[in-house]
């Protein structure tokens, strides 16, 4: 359309060409090396912004999947931090035990085991932290109403954000 000078710089995100940044002028030889350098830097920043936007969308989708799993799983899922406190659990835990999230999250896991099993639960927990995956079998747990529920339990070591946790 009558342009006499044109700079075209590739937009590269995640190692792939995703587009170009184009700047034109109606004057011949209008652009300098400084203009080219500036446009290349702008292209790099734009590609970085696009990559970050794609990562945010991926994280959002992953978060949605996680929330669906934790709200609809039929198995009870608990994540216990290396210090023995409950980091996360699914809705099935709340339904079965009768506690709300603020009564479980951040509380010591061993308080939900029967008094007669607490020492054994602690020893088993520390073995799992050392890397053992265990099928623990049927274990009695305390409900909020004082009742006892027996659950077939297994546990394994997982790392969340480089912190060792036990997935029960």
Short mmCIF file of N, CA, C and O in Angstrom, two decimals, residues 98-157:
data_model
loop_
_atom_site.label_atom_id
_atom_site.label_comp_id
_atom_site.label_asym_id
_atom_site.label_seq_id
_atom_site.Cartn_x
_atom_site.Cartn_y
_atom_site.Cartn_z
N UNK A 98 -18.03 -35.49 59.14
CA UNK A 98 -18.92 -34.50 59.73
C UNK A 98 -18.25 -33.20 60.13
O UNK A 98 -18.86 -32.37 60.81
N UNK A 99 -17.02 -32.99 59.74
CA UNK A 99 -16.30 -31.77 60.06
C UNK A 99 -16.36 -30.81 58.88
O UNK A 99 -16.48 -31.22 57.73
N UNK A 100 -16.20 -29.51 59.16
CA UNK A 100 -16.05 -28.51 58.11
C UNK A 100 -14.58 -28.32 57.80
O UNK A 100 -13.71 -28.77 58.56
N UNK A 101 -14.27 -27.63 56.71
CA UNK A 101 -12.88 -27.42 56.31
C UNK A 101 -12.02 -26.78 57.40
O UNK A 101 -10.88 -27.20 57.62
N UNK A 102 -12.57 -25.80 58.13
CA UNK A 102 -11.78 -25.13 59.16
C UNK A 102 -11.52 -26.02 60.37
O UNK A 102 -10.66 -25.73 61.20
N UNK A 103 -12.24 -27.13 60.46
CA UNK A 103 -12.03 -28.07 61.57
C UNK A 103 -11.04 -29.18 61.21
O UNK A 103 -10.64 -29.95 62.06
N UNK A 104 -10.67 -29.25 59.93
CA UNK A 104 -9.76 -30.30 59.48
C UNK A 104 -8.46 -29.73 58.93
O UNK A 104 -7.37 -30.13 59.35
N UNK A 105 -8.56 -28.79 57.99
CA UNK A 105 -7.37 -28.24 57.33
C UNK A 105 -6.50 -27.53 58.38
O UNK A 105 -6.97 -26.71 59.15
N UNK A 106 -5.22 -27.88 58.40
CA UNK A 106 -4.28 -27.29 59.34
C UNK A 106 -4.23 -27.99 60.69
O UNK A 106 -3.40 -27.65 61.53
N UNK A 107 -5.10 -28.96 60.90
CA UNK A 107 -5.11 -29.70 62.17
C UNK A 107 -4.23 -30.94 62.04
O UNK A 107 -3.99 -31.46 60.96
N UNK A 108 -3.75 -31.42 63.18
CA UNK A 108 -2.90 -32.61 63.18
C UNK A 108 -3.72 -33.85 62.82
O UNK A 108 -4.77 -34.11 63.41
N UNK A 109 -3.24 -34.60 61.85
CA UNK A 109 -3.93 -35.79 61.37
C UNK A 109 -4.16 -36.82 62.48
O UNK A 109 -5.21 -37.44 62.54
N UNK A 110 -3.19 -36.95 63.35
CA UNK A 110 -3.26 -38.01 64.36
C UNK A 110 -4.40 -37.81 65.34
O UNK A 110 -4.86 -38.75 65.98
N UNK A 111 -4.91 -36.59 65.46
CA UNK A 111 -6.06 -36.33 66.31
C UNK A 111 -7.34 -36.96 65.80
O UNK A 111 -8.32 -37.06 66.53
N UNK A 112 -7.34 -37.39 64.53
CA UNK A 112 -8.52 -38.02 63.94
C UNK A 112 -8.43 -39.54 64.00
O UNK A 112 -9.34 -40.24 63.56
N UNK A 113 -7.32 -40.05 64.53
CA UNK A 113 -7.20 -41.50 64.73
C UNK A 113 -7.62 -41.81 66.16
O UNK A 113 -7.59 -40.94 67.03
N UNK A 114 -8.00 -43.04 66.41
CA UNK A 114 -8.40 -43.40 67.77
C UNK A 114 -7.17 -43.35 68.68
O UNK A 114 -6.05 -43.61 68.23
N UNK A 115 -7.36 -43.03 69.96
CA UNK A 115 -6.22 -42.92 70.88
C UNK A 115 -5.34 -44.17 70.89
O UNK A 115 -4.11 -44.06 70.96
N UNK A 116 -5.94 -45.33 70.78
CA UNK A 116 -5.17 -46.57 70.82
C UNK A 116 -4.28 -46.73 69.58
O UNK A 116 -3.29 -47.47 69.62
N UNK A 117 -4.59 -46.03 68.48
CA UNK A 117 -3.84 -46.17 67.23
C UNK A 117 -2.87 -45.02 66.96
O UNK A 117 -2.13 -45.05 65.98
N UNK A 118 -2.85 -44.00 67.81
CA UNK A 118 -2.06 -42.80 67.50
C UNK A 118 -0.57 -43.07 67.41
O UNK A 118 0.08 -42.60 66.47
N UNK A 119 0.00 -43.82 68.33
CA UNK A 119 1.44 -44.10 68.26
C UNK A 119 1.77 -44.90 67.00
O UNK A 119 2.75 -44.61 66.31
N UNK A 120 0.94 -45.88 66.70
CA UNK A 120 1.15 -46.68 65.50
C UNK A 120 1.02 -45.80 64.25
O UNK A 120 1.81 -45.91 63.30
N UNK A 121 0.03 -44.90 64.25
CA UNK A 121 -0.16 -44.00 63.10
C UNK A 121 1.05 -43.10 62.91
O UNK A 121 1.49 -42.87 61.78
N UNK A 122 1.63 -42.60 64.00
CA UNK A 122 2.82 -41.75 63.90
C UNK A 122 4.01 -42.52 63.33
O UNK A 122 4.72 -42.03 62.45
N UNK A 123 4.23 -43.74 63.84
CA UNK A 123 5.35 -44.55 63.33
C UNK A 123 5.15 -44.85 61.84
O UNK A 123 6.11 -44.74 61.06
N UNK A 124 3.95 -45.19 61.45
CA UNK A 124 3.66 -45.48 60.04
C UNK A 124 3.87 -44.23 59.19
O UNK A 124 4.47 -44.30 58.11
N UNK A 125 3.41 -43.10 59.68
CA UNK A 125 3.57 -41.83 58.96
C UNK A 125 5.04 -41.54 58.70
O UNK A 125 5.43 -41.19 57.59
N UNK A 126 5.88 -41.70 59.70
CA UNK A 126 7.30 -41.39 59.52
C UNK A 126 7.98 -42.41 58.60
O UNK A 126 8.91 -42.05 57.88
N UNK A 127 7.52 -43.63 58.60
CA UNK A 127 8.05 -44.61 57.62
C UNK A 127 7.70 -44.19 56.21
O UNK A 127 8.51 -44.31 55.29
N UNK A 128 6.49 -43.70 56.02
CA UNK A 128 6.07 -43.25 54.69
C UNK A 128 6.89 -42.03 54.26
O UNK A 128 7.31 -41.93 53.10
N UNK A 129 7.16 -41.12 55.19
CA UNK A 129 8.00 -39.96 54.86
C UNK A 129 9.40 -40.38 54.42
O UNK A 129 10.07 -39.66 53.69
N UNK A 130 9.83 -41.56 54.87
CA UNK A 130 11.14 -42.07 54.45
C UNK A 130 11.07 -42.77 53.10
O UNK A 130 12.07 -43.26 52.61
N UNK A 131 9.87 -42.84 52.51
CA UNK A 131 9.75 -43.37 51.17
C UNK A 131 8.95 -44.64 51.02
O UNK A 131 8.78 -45.13 49.90
N UNK A 132 8.48 -45.23 52.10
CA UNK A 132 7.68 -46.45 52.01
C UNK A 132 6.27 -46.13 51.50
O UNK A 132 5.65 -45.17 51.95
N UNK A 133 5.78 -46.92 50.55
CA UNK A 133 4.38 -46.87 50.16
C UNK A 133 3.71 -48.00 50.90
O UNK A 133 4.20 -49.12 50.89
N UNK A 134 2.61 -47.70 51.56
CA UNK A 134 2.03 -48.71 52.43
C UNK A 134 0.54 -48.89 52.21
O UNK A 134 -0.20 -47.92 52.08
N UNK A 135 0.13 -50.16 52.16
CA UNK A 135 -1.28 -50.50 52.26
C UNK A 135 -1.49 -50.82 53.74
O UNK A 135 -1.08 -51.89 54.21
N UNK A 136 -2.08 -49.90 54.43
CA UNK A 136 -2.16 -49.99 55.88
C UNK A 136 -3.27 -50.93 56.32
O UNK A 136 -3.20 -51.56 57.35
N UNK A 137 -4.30 -51.03 55.52
CA UNK A 137 -5.43 -51.89 55.86
C UNK A 137 -6.53 -51.11 56.56
O UNK A 137 -6.60 -49.89 56.50
N UNK A 138 -7.38 -51.83 57.24
CA UNK A 138 -8.53 -51.22 57.90
C UNK A 138 -8.10 -50.49 59.17
O UNK A 138 -7.49 -51.08 60.05
N UNK A 139 -8.43 -49.20 59.24
CA UNK A 139 -8.00 -48.35 60.34
C UNK A 139 -9.22 -47.64 60.92
O UNK A 139 -10.05 -47.12 60.17
N UNK A 140 -9.33 -47.58 62.25
CA UNK A 140 -10.43 -46.83 62.86
C UNK A 140 -10.10 -45.33 62.94
O UNK A 140 -9.00 -44.95 63.34
N UNK A 141 -11.07 -44.52 62.55
CA UNK A 141 -10.95 -43.06 62.63
C UNK A 141 -12.13 -42.51 63.41
O UNK A 141 -13.21 -43.09 63.42
N UNK A 142 -11.92 -41.34 64.01
CA UNK A 142 -12.97 -40.71 64.81
C UNK A 142 -13.80 -39.73 63.98
O UNK A 142 -13.25 -38.90 63.27
N UNK A 143 -15.11 -39.84 64.11
CA UNK A 143 -16.02 -38.89 63.49
C UNK A 143 -16.28 -37.75 64.47
O UNK A 143 -16.06 -37.88 65.67
N UNK A 144 -16.80 -36.65 63.99
CA UNK A 144 -17.09 -35.50 64.84
C UNK A 144 -18.13 -35.85 65.91
O UNK A 144 -18.04 -35.38 67.05
N UNK A 145 -19.09 -36.72 65.55
CA UNK A 145 -20.14 -37.08 66.51
C UNK A 145 -19.68 -38.11 67.54
O UNK A 145 -20.47 -38.61 68.33
N UNK A 146 -18.39 -38.46 67.52
CA UNK A 146 -17.84 -39.41 68.48
C UNK A 146 -17.84 -40.84 67.98
O UNK A 146 -17.23 -41.72 68.59
N UNK A 147 -18.51 -41.10 66.88
CA UNK A 147 -18.53 -42.44 66.30
C UNK A 147 -17.19 -42.79 65.68
O UNK A 147 -16.32 -41.94 65.46
N UNK A 148 -17.03 -44.06 65.41
CA UNK A 148 -15.80 -44.56 64.79
C UNK A 148 -16.16 -45.12 63.43
O UNK A 148 -17.16 -45.84 63.28
N UNK A 149 -15.36 -44.80 62.45
CA UNK A 149 -15.53 -45.34 61.10
C UNK A 149 -14.24 -46.08 60.74
O UNK A 149 -13.14 -45.62 61.03
N UNK A 150 -14.39 -47.26 60.16
CA UNK A 150 -13.24 -48.07 59.75
C UNK A 150 -13.05 -47.91 58.25
O UNK A 150 -13.97 -48.12 57.47
N UNK A 151 -11.83 -47.55 57.87
CA UNK A 151 -11.52 -47.32 56.46
C UNK A 151 -10.30 -48.13 56.03
O UNK A 151 -9.31 -48.18 56.76
N UNK A 152 -10.40 -48.72 54.86
CA UNK A 152 -9.25 -49.39 54.25
C UNK A 152 -8.32 -48.28 53.75
O UNK A 152 -8.70 -47.49 52.89
N UNK A 153 -7.14 -48.20 54.30
CA UNK A 153 -6.25 -47.06 54.10
C UNK A 153 -4.95 -47.48 53.45
O UNK A 153 -4.37 -48.50 53.81
N UNK A 154 -4.51 -46.67 52.50
CA UNK A 154 -3.15 -46.82 51.98
C UNK A 154 -2.57 -45.42 51.83
O UNK A 154 -3.30 -44.43 51.77
N UNK A 155 -1.25 -45.33 51.81
CA UNK A 155 -0.58 -44.04 51.80
C UNK A 155 0.72 -44.11 51.04
O UNK A 155 1.36 -45.16 50.98
N UNK A 156 1.10 -42.97 50.46
CA UNK A 156 2.34 -42.89 49.71
C UNK A 156 2.93 -41.49 49.85
O UNK A 156 2.21 -40.52 50.13
N UNK A 157 4.22 -41.38 49.65
CA UNK A 157 4.93 -40.11 49.71
C UNK A 157 4.76 -39.37 48.39
O UNK A 157 4.93 -39.95 47.32
#
